[in-house]
């Protein structure tokens, strides 16, 4: 046998061995992604089945396998309860060998799941948990925040409104970690830009009657009533404010978090003129429209930024596994941080050392019924907010941040 033939056979054997080792590094011979969400409650429209669909679209578009192993998607309903969310996460990680959990609306549940991910040394990417503490004092090498945080929304909306003359504020705030964080960050931006916060009132999640809270805000005489809330309270407060004559009385409402499904439910007649900040708008350009129309064909509604973010993060996760040949959590996370994120969802995206995905945001204004030209044509894009300006520097309270 010639030296050339021996060399070729050795190279072939080495390649086969490398391939086998890589394949063996996929735990349990399957990459399993769990979508932990609210399937039937008040957060189910902006997350729920839409998030499941987005994750499955990513798996299908990737080809259904990675590093020679199948990719599967499982679904859990945490019912907006931290104890249920933590129990499902623990079962998934321990006995069902889930490699990655995604979505997880409301901050209290997200933080509970993050604790389990830390304990089990498995990955978790949140899309609909906005508290900035997630990548601040509670940051984790196993948990990533992909779509937004309260600081970014505050910079986008509060700063813009103050600069337009809305310099006195009163907050109607959801009484849980997300709402508190949103009010705190917005208040800091308002005062830093010369505005004043006159007060706030706290509302339980999914409160059926918001009349007394809106009346307190109205009585404050603040120029701006800040809605530091997520669904369903946020849109109910705007609707109640409209019914009580808030707008006719000269006050304005600014939604620090509003999703396109909220606007669709409320209607342009009631929502027109509302300012908000978003990570994603389906009608921004050709790339966003192409993906969103495929999503619409499955769901019969346009995606929220949370649902689009699920697809983006799952694809980035799978690309990292493909590149390094293993689903080892910390190695995958390192590769995800190493690789820029530029897709239909994110512009100028990067996963920072604190595991926050920094990317450009948009300040938008809700169109009037007369301005809307076709279904779901709801936003005017007023400005692009660079990611570094929106999200700010890493929080030194995060143990992952190099001092």
Coordinates of C-alpha atoms in Angstrom, one line a residue:
X1 CA 0.0 0.0 0.0
X2 CA 1.5 3.4 -1.0
X3 CA 2.3 6.1 1.5
X4 CA -0.3 8.3 -0.4
X5 CA -3.1 5.7 0.1
X6 CA -2.2 5.2 3.7
X7 CA -2.3 9.0 4.3
X8 CA -5.7 9.2 2.6
X9 CA -7.1 6.3 4.7
X10 CA -5.8 7.9 7.9
X11 CA -7.4 11.2 7.0
X12 CA -10.7 9.5 6.2
X13 CA -10.6 7.6 9.5
X14 CA -9.8 10.8 11.4
X15 CA -12.7 12.5 9.7
X16 CA -15.1 9.7 10.6
X17 CA -13.9 9.7 14.2
X18 CA -14.3 13.4 14.5
X19 CA -17.8 13.1 13.1
X20 CA -18.7 10.3 15.5
X21 CA -17.4 12.3 18.4
X22 CA -19.4 15.3 17.4
X23 CA -22.5 13.3 17.0
X24 CA -21.9 11.7 20.4
X25 CA -21.8 15.1 22.0
X26 CA -25.5 15.7 21.4
X27 CA -27.0 14.6 24.7
X28 CA -29.6 11.8 24.5
X29 CA -29.2 11.8 20.7
X30 CA -31.9 14.5 20.4
X31 CA -32.0 18.3 20.7
X32 CA -35.2 19.1 22.6
X33 CA -36.7 22.6 22.9
X34 CA -39.5 23.3 25.4
X35 CA -41.8 26.2 24.8
X36 CA -43.1 27.1 28.3
X37 CA -45.9 29.7 27.9
X38 CA -49.4 30.8 28.7
X39 CA -51.7 28.7 26.4
X40 CA -55.1 29.9 27.6
X41 CA -54.7 32.9 29.9
X42 CA -54.3 36.7 29.4
X43 CA -50.8 36.4 27.8
X44 CA -51.8 33.6 25.4
X45 CA -52.4 35.9 22.4
X46 CA -49.0 37.6 22.3
X47 CA -47.2 34.4 23.4
X48 CA -49.0 31.0 23.6
X49 CA -49.6 29.0 20.5
X50 CA -48.0 31.8 18.4
X51 CA -44.7 31.2 20.3
X52 CA -45.1 27.4 19.7
X53 CA -45.6 28.0 16.0
X54 CA -42.6 30.3 15.8
X55 CA -40.3 27.7 17.5
X56 CA -41.6 24.9 15.2
X57 CA -41.1 27.2 12.1
X58 CA -37.5 27.6 13.1
X59 CA -37.0 23.9 13.6
X60 CA -38.6 23.2 10.2
X61 CA -36.6 25.9 8.4
X62 CA -33.4 24.5 9.9
X63 CA -34.2 21.1 8.4
X64 CA -35.4 19.2 11.5
X65 CA -32.0 17.9 12.5
X66 CA -28.7 19.3 13.8
X67 CA -25.3 17.6 14.0
X68 CA -27.1 14.5 12.6
X69 CA -29.7 14.4 15.4
X70 CA -33.4 15.2 15.4
X71 CA -34.8 18.4 16.9
X72 CA -38.1 18.2 18.7
X73 CA -40.4 20.8 20.3
X74 CA -42.5 20.2 23.5
X75 CA -45.1 22.5 25.0
X76 CA -46.0 23.4 28.5
X77 CA -48.6 25.8 30.0
X78 CA -47.4 27.5 33.2
X79 CA -50.8 29.3 33.7
X80 CA -48.9 32.5 34.8
X81 CA -48.0 30.8 38.1
X82 CA -44.3 30.7 39.2
X83 CA -44.7 27.4 41.1
X84 CA -46.2 25.6 38.1
X85 CA -43.6 27.1 35.7
X86 CA -40.8 26.0 38.0
X87 CA -42.2 22.5 38.4
X88 CA -42.6 22.0 34.6
X89 CA -39.0 23.3 34.0
X90 CA -37.6 21.0 36.7
X91 CA -39.5 18.0 35.2
X92 CA -38.4 18.9 31.7
X93 CA -34.7 19.3 32.6
X94 CA -34.6 16.3 35.0
X95 CA -36.7 13.6 33.3
X96 CA -37.6 14.7 29.8
X97 CA -34.1 15.9 28.9
X98 CA -35.1 19.3 27.5
X99 CA -32.0 21.2 26.4
X100 CA -33.5 24.6 26.0
X101 CA -36.6 26.4 27.4
X102 CA -38.0 29.4 25.6
X103 CA -40.7 32.1 25.9
X104 CA -42.0 32.2 29.5
X105 CA -44.3 35.3 29.8
X106 CA -44.5 37.4 33.0
X107 CA -41.4 38.2 35.0
X108 CA -42.3 36.3 38.2
X109 CA -42.5 33.0 36.2
X110 CA -39.4 33.8 34.2
X111 CA -37.3 34.4 37.3
X112 CA -38.6 31.2 38.8
X113 CA -37.6 29.2 35.7
X114 CA -34.3 31.0 35.6
X115 CA -33.6 29.6 39.1
X116 CA -34.3 26.1 37.9
X117 CA -32.1 26.6 34.8
X118 CA -29.2 27.7 37.1
X119 CA -29.7 24.7 39.4
X120 CA -29.9 22.2 36.5
X121 CA -27.2 23.8 34.4
X122 CA -29.5 24.0 31.3
X123 CA -30.3 26.8 28.9
X124 CA -33.2 29.2 29.1
X125 CA -34.0 32.0 26.7
X126 CA -36.8 34.4 27.7
X127 CA -38.6 36.6 25.2
X128 CA -41.6 37.9 27.2
X129 CA -39.9 38.6 30.5
X130 CA -38.9 42.2 30.6
X131 CA -37.5 43.0 34.0
X132 CA -34.0 44.4 33.7
X133 CA -33.0 42.5 36.8
X134 CA -33.0 39.4 34.7
X135 CA -29.6 40.4 33.2
X136 CA -28.7 42.5 36.2
X137 CA -28.5 41.3 39.8
X138 CA -30.1 38.0 38.8
X139 CA -28.0 37.4 35.7
X140 CA -27.0 33.8 34.9
X141 CA -24.6 32.0 32.5
X142 CA -27.5 29.7 31.6
X143 CA -30.2 32.4 31.0
X144 CA -30.6 34.8 28.1
X145 CA -32.9 37.8 27.5
X146 CA -33.6 38.1 23.8
X147 CA -36.3 40.7 22.9
X148 CA -36.5 43.6 25.3
X149 CA -36.1 44.9 28.8
X150 CA -37.8 47.6 30.8
X151 CA -34.8 50.0 30.5
X152 CA -35.0 49.8 26.7
X153 CA -38.7 50.5 26.6
X154 CA -38.3 53.4 29.0
X155 CA -35.6 55.0 27.0
X156 CA -37.6 54.6 23.8
X157 CA -41.0 55.8 25.0
X158 CA -40.5 58.0 28.1
X159 CA -37.5 60.0 26.7
X160 CA -39.3 60.7 23.5
X161 CA -42.5 61.8 25.2
X162 CA -40.7 64.1 27.6
X163 CA -38.8 65.7 24.8
X164 CA -42.2 66.3 23.1
X165 CA -43.4 68.3 26.2
X166 CA -44.9 65.5 28.3
X167 CA -42.9 66.4 31.4
X168 CA -45.3 65.4 34.2
X169 CA -46.2 61.8 34.7
X170 CA -48.5 59.5 36.7
X171 CA -48.0 55.8 36.5
X172 CA -50.6 53.0 36.4
X173 CA -48.3 50.0 37.2
X174 CA -48.8 46.3 37.1
X175 CA -48.2 45.1 40.7
X176 CA -45.5 42.5 40.0
X177 CA -41.8 42.5 39.1
X178 CA -42.2 43.5 35.5
X179 CA -44.4 46.5 36.2
X180 CA -42.3 47.7 39.1
X181 CA -39.1 47.5 37.0
X182 CA -40.8 49.3 34.1
X183 CA -41.9 52.2 36.3
X184 CA -38.5 52.4 38.0
X185 CA -36.6 52.6 34.7
X186 CA -39.1 55.0 33.1
X187 CA -39.0 57.3 36.1
X188 CA -35.2 57.5 36.0
X189 CA -35.4 58.5 32.3
X190 CA -38.1 61.1 32.9
X191 CA -36.3 62.8 35.8
X192 CA -33.0 62.7 34.0
X193 CA -34.6 64.6 31.1
X194 CA -36.1 67.3 33.3
X195 CA -39.5 65.7 33.9
X196 CA -41.4 64.9 37.1
X197 CA -43.2 61.9 38.3
X198 CA -46.3 63.0 40.4
X199 CA -47.2 59.5 41.7
X200 CA -48.3 56.0 40.8
X201 CA -51.0 53.4 41.6
X202 CA -50.5 49.6 41.5
X203 CA -52.9 47.2 39.8
X204 CA -53.1 43.4 40.1
X205 CA -52.6 41.4 36.9
X206 CA -55.7 40.9 34.9
X207 CA -57.9 43.2 37.0
X208 CA -61.4 43.2 35.5
X209 CA -62.4 46.7 36.6
X210 CA -59.7 49.4 36.3
X211 CA -62.0 52.4 36.8
X212 CA -60.7 53.5 40.2
X213 CA -57.1 53.3 39.1
X214 CA -57.7 55.4 35.9
X215 CA -59.7 57.9 37.9
X216 CA -56.7 58.4 40.3
X217 CA -54.4 58.9 37.4
X218 CA -56.9 61.4 35.8
X219 CA -57.2 63.3 39.1
X220 CA -53.4 63.7 39.3
X221 CA -53.6 66.2 36.4
X222 CA -50.3 64.8 35.0
X223 CA -49.8 65.5 31.4
X224 CA -48.9 61.9 30.7
X225 CA -50.5 58.8 32.2
X226 CA -47.8 56.1 31.9
X227 CA -49.0 52.6 31.4
X228 CA -46.4 50.5 33.1
X229 CA -48.2 47.3 32.3
X230 CA -48.4 44.3 30.0
X231 CA -51.4 42.5 28.6
X232 CA -54.3 42.5 29.4
X233 CA -54.1 45.5 31.8
X234 CA -52.3 47.9 29.4
X235 CA -55.0 48.0 26.7
X236 CA -57.8 47.9 29.2
X237 CA -56.4 51.0 30.9
X238 CA -56.2 52.8 27.6
X239 CA -59.7 51.8 26.7
X240 CA -61.0 52.9 30.1
X241 CA -59.1 56.2 29.9
X242 CA -60.7 56.9 26.5
X243 CA -64.2 56.1 27.9
X244 CA -63.5 58.4 30.9
X245 CA -62.5 61.3 28.7
X246 CA -58.8 61.3 29.6
X247 CA -57.8 62.4 26.0
X248 CA -60.6 65.0 25.7
X249 CA -59.4 66.5 29.0
X250 CA -56.0 67.1 27.5
X251 CA -54.0 64.3 29.1
X252 CA -52.2 61.7 27.1
X253 CA -51.4 58.0 27.6
X254 CA -48.0 56.5 26.9
X255 CA -47.8 52.7 26.8
X256 CA -44.4 51.5 28.0
X257 CA -45.2 48.1 26.7
X258 CA -47.8 47.6 23.9
X259 CA -47.8 44.8 21.4
X260 CA -49.4 44.7 17.9
X261 CA -52.0 42.2 19.0
X262 CA -53.0 44.7 21.8
X263 CA -53.5 47.4 19.1
X264 CA -55.5 45.0 17.0
X265 CA -57.7 44.1 19.9
X266 CA -58.2 47.7 20.9
X267 CA -58.7 49.1 17.4
X268 CA -57.2 52.1 15.8
X269 CA -60.0 54.4 16.7
X270 CA -59.1 54.0 20.4
X271 CA -55.3 53.5 20.0
X272 CA -54.5 56.1 17.4
X273 CA -51.6 58.4 18.3
X274 CA -50.2 56.1 21.0
X275 CA -46.4 56.1 21.2
X276 CA -44.6 53.0 22.0
X277 CA -41.3 51.2 21.5
X278 CA -40.9 47.8 19.8
X279 CA -38.2 45.4 18.9
X280 CA -40.1 44.2 15.8
X281 CA -42.7 45.3 13.3
X282 CA -43.9 42.9 10.7
X283 CA -44.2 45.6 8.0
X284 CA -40.8 47.2 8.4
X285 CA -39.1 45.8 5.3
X286 CA -39.1 42.9 2.9
X287 CA -37.4 40.5 5.3
X288 CA -39.9 41.1 8.1
X289 CA -42.9 40.9 5.7
X290 CA -41.7 37.6 4.1
X291 CA -41.4 35.8 7.5
X292 CA -44.5 37.4 8.9
X293 CA -46.7 36.4 6.0
X294 CA -45.6 32.8 6.4
X295 CA -46.5 33.1 10.1
X296 CA -49.8 34.7 9.3
X297 CA -50.7 31.7 7.0
X298 CA -50.4 29.5 10.1
X299 CA -51.9 31.7 12.8
X300 CA -54.2 34.1 11.0
X301 CA -52.7 37.1 12.8
X302 CA -49.4 38.9 12.6
X303 CA -46.6 38.1 15.1
X304 CA -45.7 40.1 18.2
X305 CA -42.1 41.0 18.9
X306 CA -42.0 38.1 21.4
X307 CA -43.2 35.5 18.9
X308 CA -40.8 36.7 16.2
X309 CA -38.0 36.7 18.8
X310 CA -38.7 33.0 19.6
X311 CA -37.9 32.1 16.0
X312 CA -34.8 34.2 16.0
X313 CA -33.3 32.8 19.1
X314 CA -34.1 29.2 18.3
X315 CA -32.4 29.6 14.9
X316 CA -29.3 31.2 16.5
X317 CA -29.2 28.4 19.1
X318 CA -29.3 25.7 16.5
X319 CA -26.7 27.4 14.3
X320 CA -24.4 27.5 17.4
X321 CA -24.9 23.7 17.9
X322 CA -24.2 23.1 14.2
X323 CA -21.0 25.1 14.3
X324 CA -19.5 23.4 17.4
X325 CA -21.0 19.9 17.1
X326 CA -22.3 19.8 20.7
X327 CA -25.3 20.9 22.8
X328 CA -23.2 21.5 25.9
X329 CA -25.0 24.5 27.4
X330 CA -22.0 26.7 28.3
X331 CA -20.2 26.0 25.0
X332 CA -23.4 26.7 23.0
X333 CA -23.9 30.0 24.9
X334 CA -20.3 31.0 24.3
X335 CA -20.8 30.4 20.6
X336 CA -24.0 32.4 20.6
X337 CA -22.2 35.3 22.1
X338 CA -19.4 35.0 19.6
X339 CA -21.7 35.2 16.6
X340 CA -23.4 38.4 15.5
X341 CA -27.2 38.3 15.1
X342 CA -28.5 39.8 11.9
X343 CA -31.8 38.4 10.8
X344 CA -35.4 39.4 10.0
X345 CA -35.9 40.1 13.7
X346 CA -32.7 41.7 14.9
X347 CA -30.7 44.5 13.3
X348 CA -27.1 45.0 14.7
X349 CA -27.8 42.2 17.2
X350 CA -25.2 40.7 19.6
X351 CA -25.5 38.6 22.8
X352 CA -23.6 40.5 25.4
X353 CA -21.5 39.0 28.3
X354 CA -24.5 39.5 30.6
X355 CA -26.6 37.4 28.2
X356 CA -28.8 40.3 27.1
X357 CA -29.3 40.4 23.3
X358 CA -28.7 44.0 22.3
X359 CA -30.2 45.2 19.0
X360 CA -31.9 48.2 17.4
X361 CA -35.4 49.2 18.5
X362 CA -38.0 51.4 16.9
X363 CA -40.1 54.2 18.3
X364 CA -43.5 54.0 16.5
X365 CA -46.8 55.8 16.6
X366 CA -50.2 54.1 16.1
X367 CA -51.9 55.2 12.9
X368 CA -55.3 56.6 12.7
X369 CA -58.0 54.6 10.9
X370 CA -57.6 56.9 7.9
X371 CA -53.9 56.4 7.7
X372 CA -54.1 52.6 7.7
X373 CA -54.1 51.2 4.2
X374 CA -54.5 47.4 4.7
X375 CA -55.1 44.9 7.5
X376 CA -52.5 45.1 10.3
X377 CA -51.0 48.4 8.9
X378 CA -50.9 49.9 12.3
X379 CA -47.5 51.7 12.9
X380 CA -45.6 54.7 11.7
X381 CA -41.9 54.2 12.4
X382 CA -40.7 57.5 13.8
X383 CA -37.1 56.6 14.7
X384 CA -34.6 53.8 15.0
X385 CA -33.0 53.6 18.5
X386 CA -29.5 52.1 18.4
X387 CA -29.2 49.1 20.7
X388 CA -26.5 50.5 22.9
X389 CA -28.5 53.7 23.4
X390 CA -31.7 51.8 24.2
X391 CA -30.3 49.1 26.5
X392 CA -27.5 51.0 28.1
X393 CA -24.3 49.5 29.4
X394 CA -24.2 46.2 31.4
X395 CA -25.3 46.4 35.0
X396 CA -22.3 46.0 37.3
X397 CA -24.6 44.1 39.6
X398 CA -24.3 41.2 37.2
X399 CA -21.7 38.7 38.2
X400 CA -20.9 37.9 34.6
X401 CA -19.8 41.5 33.8
X402 CA -16.0 41.9 33.8
X403 CA -15.1 44.8 36.0

